[in-house]
Amino acid sequence: MKASFDDIFVTTTCPSQEQLLDYVQGKLSPEERHAIELHITDCEMCSEALEGLMAIQQKEKIPGWLRQMKWETLSKLRRKSRTRRPVDFKISLVVIVCAVIFLVLALFWTYYFYVRK
Ligand SMILES: [Zn+2]
């Protein structure tokens, strides 16, 4: 039981994003390269990730891009959570106020209409 858990753990130990980047950029030692190549034959996720990294021609810029992408996503999320809520709140408030005014006017108008008749 324990052995099979250990096996699962070993086969799912993926190299870090930095290790994959170092591999693509040729910064790893032959042993490390070999370890990653061995892992890739077993791991579809890592081999696909590596293919994607290799497809990018300007390999030196990858770490910067990743950081920038992360930063942009975070700042977008932050902007959304900051500005969206008050706007939605204001719009729904306007809609509610308009609906109440319309309802009061409609009631008043029908009441007035019936009384006059
Ligand atoms: Zn992997």
GROMACS .gro file of N, CA and C and ligand atoms in nm:
model
  352
    1MET      N    1   0.085  -0.121   0.000
    1MET     CA    2   0.000   0.000   0.000
    1MET      C    3   0.087   0.124   0.000
    2LYS      N    4   0.183   0.124   0.095
    2LYS     CA    5   0.270   0.241   0.106
    2LYS      C    6   0.361   0.254  -0.017
    3ALA      N    7   0.408   0.136  -0.066
    3ALA     CA    8   0.499   0.136  -0.180
    3ALA      C    9   0.431   0.196  -0.304
    4SER      N   10   0.302   0.161  -0.326
    4SER     CA   11   0.234   0.214  -0.443
    4SER      C   12   0.214   0.365  -0.432
    5PHE      N   13   0.192   0.413  -0.310
    5PHE     CA   14   0.182   0.558  -0.290
    5PHE      C   15   0.313   0.627  -0.325
    6ASP      N   16   0.423   0.564  -0.280
    6ASP     CA   17   0.555   0.619  -0.310
    6ASP      C   18   0.579   0.623  -0.461
    7ASP      N   19   0.537   0.515  -0.529
    7ASP     CA   20   0.554   0.509  -0.674
    7ASP      C   21   0.481   0.624  -0.742
    8ILE      N   22   0.357   0.646  -0.701
    8ILE     CA   23   0.278   0.755  -0.759
    8ILE      C   24   0.348   0.888  -0.737
    9PHE      N   25   0.400   0.903  -0.614
    9PHE     CA   26   0.466   1.029  -0.581
    9PHE      C   27   0.589   1.051  -0.670
   10VAL      N   28   0.668   0.944  -0.691
   10VAL     CA   29   0.790   0.955  -0.771
   10VAL      C   30   0.757   0.990  -0.915
   11THR      N   31   0.657   0.921  -0.972
   11THR     CA   32   0.627   0.944  -1.114
   11THR      C   33   0.562   1.080  -1.137
   12THR      N   34   0.505   1.140  -1.032
   12THR     CA   35   0.442   1.270  -1.052
   12THR      C   36   0.533   1.386  -1.010
   13THR      N   37   0.659   1.356  -0.974
   13THR     CA   38   0.749   1.465  -0.939
   13THR      C   39   0.799   1.532  -1.066
   14CYS      N   40   0.744   1.650  -1.095
   14CYS     CA   41   0.778   1.720  -1.217
   14CYS      C   42   0.888   1.822  -1.189
   15PRO      N   43   0.974   1.847  -1.288
   15PRO     CA   44   1.071   1.955  -1.270
   15PRO      C   45   0.999   2.089  -1.256
   16SER      N   46   1.061   2.181  -1.188
   16SER     CA   47   0.999   2.312  -1.170
   16SER      C   48   1.003   2.389  -1.301
   17GLN      N   49   0.924   2.494  -1.306
   17GLN     CA   50   0.919   2.579  -1.425
   17GLN      C   51   1.059   2.633  -1.457
   18GLU      N   52   1.134   2.669  -1.352
   18GLU     CA   53   1.270   2.720  -1.373
   18GLU      C   54   1.361   2.614  -1.434
   19GLN      N   55   1.346   2.490  -1.386
   19GLN     CA   56   1.429   2.382  -1.441
   19GLN      C   57   1.398   2.361  -1.589
   20LEU      N   58   1.269   2.367  -1.624
   20LEU     CA   59   1.231   2.351  -1.765
   20LEU      C   60   1.288   2.465  -1.848
   21LEU      N   61   1.281   2.585  -1.794
   21LEU     CA   62   1.337   2.701  -1.865
   21LEU      C   63   1.487   2.686  -1.883
   22ASP      N   64   1.555   2.642  -1.777
   22ASP     CA   65   1.700   2.621  -1.785
   22ASP      C   66   1.733   2.515  -1.890
   23TYR      N   67   1.648   2.412  -1.898
   23TYR     CA   68   1.668   2.306  -1.997
   23TYR      C   69   1.657   2.364  -2.138
   24VAL      N   70   1.552   2.442  -2.161
   24VAL     CA   71   1.531   2.503  -2.294
   24VAL      C   72   1.647   2.595  -2.328
   25GLN      N   73   1.697   2.665  -2.228
   25GLN     CA   74   1.804   2.762  -2.252
   25GLN      C   75   1.943   2.698  -2.248
   26GLY      N   76   1.948   2.566  -2.227
   26GLY     CA   77   2.075   2.494  -2.227
   26GLY      C   78   2.165   2.525  -2.109
   27LYS      N   79   2.103   2.559  -1.995
   27LYS     CA   80   2.182   2.597  -1.878
   27LYS      C   81   2.210   2.479  -1.784
   28LEU      N   82   2.151   2.363  -1.815
   28LEU     CA   83   2.163   2.250  -1.722
   28LEU      C   84   2.286   2.166  -1.753
   29SER      N   85   2.332   2.095  -1.651
   29SER     CA   86   2.442   2.000  -1.669
   29SER      C   87   2.390   1.879  -1.745
   30PRO      N   88   2.479   1.800  -1.807
   30PRO     CA   89   2.434   1.681  -1.882
   30PRO      C   90   2.348   1.587  -1.798
   31GLU      N   91   2.382   1.572  -1.668
   31GLU     CA   92   2.302   1.483  -1.582
   31GLU      C   93   2.161   1.537  -1.565
   32GLU      N   94   2.152   1.668  -1.541
   32GLU     CA   95   2.020   1.729  -1.521
   32GLU      C   96   1.937   1.721  -1.649
   33ARG      N   97   2.003   1.745  -1.762
   33ARG     CA   98   1.934   1.733  -1.891
   33ARG      C   99   1.879   1.592  -1.908
   34HIS      N  100   1.961   1.496  -1.874
   34HIS     CA  101   1.922   1.356  -1.889
   34HIS      C  102   1.801   1.325  -1.801
   35ALA      N  103   1.805   1.376  -1.676
   35ALA     CA  104   1.695   1.351  -1.583
   35ALA      C  105   1.565   1.409  -1.638
   36ILE      N  106   1.572   1.528  -1.695
   36ILE     CA  107   1.451   1.591  -1.749
   36ILE      C  108   1.404   1.515  -1.874
   37GLU      N  109   1.498   1.475  -1.959
   37GLU     CA  110   1.460   1.399  -2.079
   37GLU      C  111   1.392   1.267  -2.041
   38LEU      N  112   1.444   1.204  -1.934
   38LEU     CA  113   1.382   1.080  -1.885
   38LEU      C  114   1.240   1.108  -1.836
   39HIS      N  115   1.226   1.216  -1.761
   39HIS     CA  116   1.096   1.250  -1.704
   39HIS      C  117   0.995   1.279  -1.814
   40ILE      N  118   1.039   1.349  -1.918
   40ILE     CA  119   0.949   1.390  -2.026
   40ILE      C  120   0.888   1.270  -2.098
   41THR      N  121   0.967   1.162  -2.110
   41THR     CA  122   0.913   1.043  -2.178
   41THR      C  123   0.796   0.984  -2.100
   42ASP      N  124   0.791   1.011  -1.968
   42ASP     CA  125   0.684   0.957  -1.885
   42ASP      C  126   0.572   1.057  -1.861
   43CYS      N  127   0.602   1.185  -1.876
   43CYS     CA  128   0.508   1.287  -1.831
   43CYS      C  129   0.462   1.372  -1.950
   44GLU      N  130   0.335   1.355  -1.986
   44GLU     CA  131   0.278   1.427  -2.100
   44GLU      C  132   0.273   1.577  -2.072
   45MET      N  133   0.238   1.610  -1.947
   45MET     CA  134   0.224   1.752  -1.910
   45MET      C  135   0.354   1.828  -1.931
   46CYS      N  136   0.465   1.769  -1.882
   46CYS     CA  137   0.593   1.837  -1.893
   46CYS      C  138   0.644   1.841  -2.037
   47SER      N  139   0.620   1.734  -2.113
   47SER     CA  140   0.669   1.733  -2.251
   47SER      C  141   0.594   1.839  -2.332
   48GLU      N  142   0.464   1.857  -2.302
   48GLU     CA  143   0.388   1.961  -2.372
   48GLU      C  144   0.434   2.100  -2.331
   49ALA      N  145   0.459   2.115  -2.202
   49ALA     CA  146   0.508   2.244  -2.152
   49ALA      C  147   0.640   2.279  -2.217
   50LEU      N  148   0.726   2.179  -2.230
   50LEU     CA  149   0.859   2.199  -2.288
   50LEU      C  150   0.849   2.231  -2.437
   51GLU      N  151   0.757   2.163  -2.507
   51GLU     CA  152   0.736   2.192  -2.649
   51GLU      C  153   0.694   2.338  -2.667
   52GLY      N  154   0.604   2.381  -2.580
   52GLY     CA  155   0.558   2.519  -2.588
   52GLY      C  156   0.672   2.617  -2.565
   53LEU      N  157   0.756   2.586  -2.466
   53LEU     CA  158   0.869   2.675  -2.435
   53LEU      C  159   0.969   2.676  -2.551
   54MET      N  160   0.990   2.561  -2.613
   54MET     CA  161   1.086   2.553  -2.722
   54MET      C  162   1.034   2.624  -2.847
   55ALA      N  163   0.902   2.630  -2.861
   55ALA     CA  164   0.844   2.693  -2.979
   55ALA      C  165   0.870   2.843  -2.979
   56ILE      N  166   0.891   2.898  -2.861
   56ILE     CA  167   0.916   3.041  -2.853
   56ILE      C  168   1.062   3.067  -2.892
   57GLN      N  169   1.082   3.150  -2.992
   57GLN     CA  170   1.217   3.170  -3.045
   57GLN      C  171   1.305   3.252  -2.951
   58GLN      N  172   1.251   3.357  -2.895
   58GLN     CA  173   1.333   3.445  -2.809
   58GLN      C  174   1.336   3.388  -2.668
   59LYS      N  175   1.413   3.284  -2.652
   59LYS     CA  176   1.411   3.209  -2.526
   59LYS      C  177   1.460   3.292  -2.407
   60GLU      N  178   1.549   3.386  -2.434
   60GLU     CA  179   1.604   3.466  -2.324
   60GLU      C  180   1.497   3.551  -2.256
   61LYS      N  181   1.390   3.580  -2.331
   61LYS     CA  182   1.288   3.670  -2.277
   61LYS      C  183   1.178   3.596  -2.202
   62ILE      N  184   1.181   3.464  -2.203
   62ILE     CA  185   1.070   3.387  -2.145
   62ILE      C  186   1.046   3.421  -1.997
   63PRO      N  187   1.149   3.421  -1.912
   63PRO     CA  188   1.122   3.451  -1.770
   63PRO      C  189   1.056   3.587  -1.753
   64GLY      N  190   1.099   3.686  -1.830
   64GLY     CA  191   1.039   3.818  -1.822
   64GLY      C  192   0.894   3.817  -1.865
   65TRP      N  193   0.867   3.744  -1.973
   65TRP     CA  194   0.729   3.733  -2.021
   65TRP      C  195   0.640   3.670  -1.917
   66LEU      N  196   0.689   3.563  -1.856
   66LEU     CA  197   0.609   3.493  -1.756
   66LEU      C  198   0.575   3.587  -1.641
   67ARG      N  199   0.678   3.663  -1.600
   67ARG     CA  200   0.656   3.757  -1.490
   67ARG      C  201   0.555   3.864  -1.531
   68GLN      N  202   0.571   3.914  -1.656
   68GLN     CA  203   0.482   4.019  -1.704
   68GLN      C  204   0.338   3.967  -1.715
   69MET      N  205   0.325   3.843  -1.769
   69MET     CA  206   0.192   3.785  -1.784
   69MET      C  207   0.124   3.770  -1.648
   70LYS      N  208   0.202   3.722  -1.552
   70LYS     CA  209   0.150   3.705  -1.417
   70LYS      C  210   0.105   3.840  -1.361
   71TRP      N  211   0.191   3.940  -1.379
   71TRP     CA  212   0.163   4.073  -1.326
   71TRP      C  213   0.037   4.131  -1.390
   72GLU      N  214   0.028   4.113  -1.525
   72GLU     CA  215  -0.089   4.169  -1.595
   72GLU      C  216  -0.218   4.101  -1.550
   73THR      N  217  -0.212   3.968  -1.533
   73THR     CA  218  -0.330   3.896  -1.488
   73THR      C  219  -0.371   3.943  -1.349
   74LEU      N  220  -0.272   3.957  -1.262
   74LEU     CA  221  -0.301   4.000  -1.125
   74LEU      C  222  -0.359   4.140  -1.123
   75SER      N  223  -0.299   4.230  -1.202
   75SER     CA  224  -0.348   4.368  -1.199
   75SER      C  225  -0.487   4.378  -1.260
   76LYS      N  226  -0.515   4.291  -1.362
   76LYS     CA  227  -0.649   4.289  -1.420
   76LYS      C  228  -0.750   4.244  -1.316
   77LEU      N  229  -0.714   4.138  -1.245
   77LEU     CA  230  -0.803   4.085  -1.142
   77LEU      C  231  -0.829   4.190  -1.035
   78ARG      N  232  -0.721   4.260  -0.998
   78ARG     CA  233  -0.734   4.361  -0.894
   78ARG      C  234  -0.824   4.475  -0.940
   79ARG      N  235  -0.803   4.516  -1.069
   79ARG     CA  236  -0.884   4.625  -1.124
   79ARG      C  237  -1.031   4.585  -1.126
   80LYS      N  238  -1.056   4.458  -1.167
   80LYS     CA  239  -1.194   4.409  -1.174
   80LYS      C  240  -1.260   4.415  -1.037
   81SER      N  241  -1.190   4.360  -0.937
   81SER     CA  242  -1.253   4.349  -0.805
   81SER      C  243  -1.270   4.488  -0.742
   82ARG      N  244  -1.186   4.584  -0.785
   82ARG     CA  245  -1.199   4.717  -0.727
   82ARG      C  246  -1.310   4.799  -0.791
   83THR      N  247  -1.316   4.797  -0.926
   83THR     CA  248  -1.407   4.889  -0.994
   83THR      C  249  -1.543   4.825  -1.024
   84ARG      N  250  -1.547   4.695  -1.048
   84ARG     CA  251  -1.671   4.635  -1.094
   84ARG      C  252  -1.781   4.642  -0.989
   85ARG      N  253  -1.746   4.614  -0.868
   85ARG     CA  254  -1.850   4.603  -0.765
   85ARG      C  255  -1.926   4.734  -0.742
   86PRO      N  256  -1.855   4.846  -0.721
   86PRO     CA  257  -1.929   4.971  -0.700
   86PRO      C  258  -2.015   5.008  -0.818
   87VAL      N  259  -1.966   4.984  -0.942
   87VAL     CA  260  -2.044   5.017  -1.061
   87VAL      C  261  -2.170   4.933  -1.065
   88ASP      N  262  -2.156   4.801  -1.042
   88ASP     CA  263  -2.272   4.713  -1.042
   88ASP      C  264  -2.371   4.757  -0.934
   89PHE      N  265  -2.317   4.793  -0.820
   89PHE     CA  266  -2.402   4.836  -0.708
   89PHE      C  267  -2.479   4.961  -0.745
   90LYS      N  268  -2.410   5.058  -0.807
   90LYS     CA  269  -2.476   5.182  -0.849
   90LYS      C  270  -2.584   5.155  -0.951
   91ILE      N  271  -2.555   5.070  -1.051
   91ILE     CA  272  -2.652   5.040  -1.157
   91ILE      C  273  -2.775   4.974  -1.098
   92SER      N  274  -2.754   4.876  -1.010
   92SER     CA  275  -2.869   4.806  -0.953
   92SER      C  276  -2.950   4.901  -0.865
   93LEU      N  277  -2.882   4.996  -0.799
   93LEU     CA  278  -2.952   5.094  -0.717
   93LEU      C  279  -3.040   5.183  -0.805
   94VAL      N  280  -2.985   5.229  -0.918
   94VAL     CA  281  -3.059   5.312  -1.012
   94VAL      C  282  -3.180   5.236  -1.065
   95VAL      N  283  -3.158   5.109  -1.099
   95VAL     CA  284  -3.268   5.027  -1.152
   95VAL      C  285  -3.378   5.013  -1.047
   96ILE      N  286  -3.340   4.989  -0.923
   96ILE     CA  287  -3.438   4.972  -0.815
   96ILE      C  288  -3.516   5.102  -0.794
   97VAL      N  289  -3.444   5.215  -0.790
   97VAL     CA  290  -3.509   5.345  -0.769
   97VAL      C  291  -3.606   5.375  -0.883
   98CYS      N  292  -3.563   5.350  -1.007
   98CYS     CA  293  -3.649   5.371  -1.123
   98CYS      C  294  -3.773   5.283  -1.115
   99ALA      N  295  -3.754   5.157  -1.076
   99ALA     CA  296  -3.866   5.064  -1.067
   99ALA      C  297  -3.965   5.111  -0.962
  100VAL      N  298  -3.915   5.159  -0.848
  100VAL     CA  299  -4.002   5.207  -0.740
  100VAL      C  300  -4.079   5.331  -0.786
  101ILE      N  301  -4.009   5.424  -0.851
  101ILE     CA  302  -4.074   5.546  -0.900
  101ILE      C  303  -4.182   5.510  -1.002
  102PHE      N  304  -4.150   5.418  -1.092
  102PHE     CA  305  -4.244   5.376  -1.195
  102PHE      C  306  -4.366   5.312  -1.131
  103LEU      N  307  -4.342   5.228  -1.030
  103LEU     CA  308  -4.450   5.158  -0.961
  103LEU      C  309  -4.542   5.258  -0.892
  104VAL      N  310  -4.483   5.356  -0.822
  104VAL     CA  311  -4.560   5.457  -0.749
  104VAL      C  312  -4.642   5.540  -0.847
  105LEU      N  313  -4.578   5.581  -0.958
  105LEU     CA  314  -4.647   5.658  -1.060
  105LEU      C  315  -4.762   5.578  -1.120
  106ALA      N  316  -4.738   5.450  -1.147
  106ALA     CA  317  -4.839   5.364  -1.207
  106ALA      C  318  -4.958   5.349  -1.111
  107LEU      N  319  -4.927   5.325  -0.983
  107LEU     CA  320  -5.033   5.311  -0.882
  107LEU      C  321  -5.112   5.440  -0.870
  108PHE      N  322  -5.037   5.551  -0.863
  108PHE     CA  323  -5.099   5.681  -0.848
  108PHE      C  324  -5.189   5.712  -0.969
  109TRP      N  325  -5.139   5.681  -1.088
  109TRP     CA  326  -5.210   5.710  -1.211
  109TRP      C  327  -5.338   5.625  -1.222
  110THR      N  328  -5.327   5.493  -1.190
  110THR     CA  329  -5.445   5.407  -1.198
  110THR      C  330  -5.548   5.449  -1.092
  111TYR      N  331  -5.499   5.484  -0.973
  111TYR     CA  332  -5.588   5.529  -0.865
  111TYR      C  333  -5.661   5.656  -0.909
  112TYR      N  334  -5.587   5.752  -0.961
  112TYR     CA  335  -5.640   5.879  -1.008
  112TYR      C  336  -5.742   5.854  -1.120
  113PHE      N  337  -5.708   5.763  -1.211
  113PHE     CA  338  -5.792   5.731  -1.325
  113PHE      C  339  -5.926   5.673  -1.280
  114TYR      N  340  -5.919   5.580  -1.180
  114TYR     CA  341  -6.040   5.513  -1.134
  114TYR      C  342  -6.128   5.608  -1.052
  115VAL      N  343  -6.064   5.693  -0.973
  115VAL     CA  344  -6.140   5.787  -0.890
  115VAL      C  345  -6.215   5.885  -0.979
  116ARG      N  346  -6.152   5.931  -1.083
  116ARG     CA  347  -6.213   6.026  -1.174
  116ARG      C  348  -6.334   5.966  -1.245
  117LYS      N  349  -6.323   5.835  -1.276
  117LYS     CA  350  -6.431   5.769  -1.345
  117LYS      C  351  -6.549   5.763  -1.251
  118ZN      ZN  352   0.614   1.615  -1.530
   0.00000   0.00000   0.00000
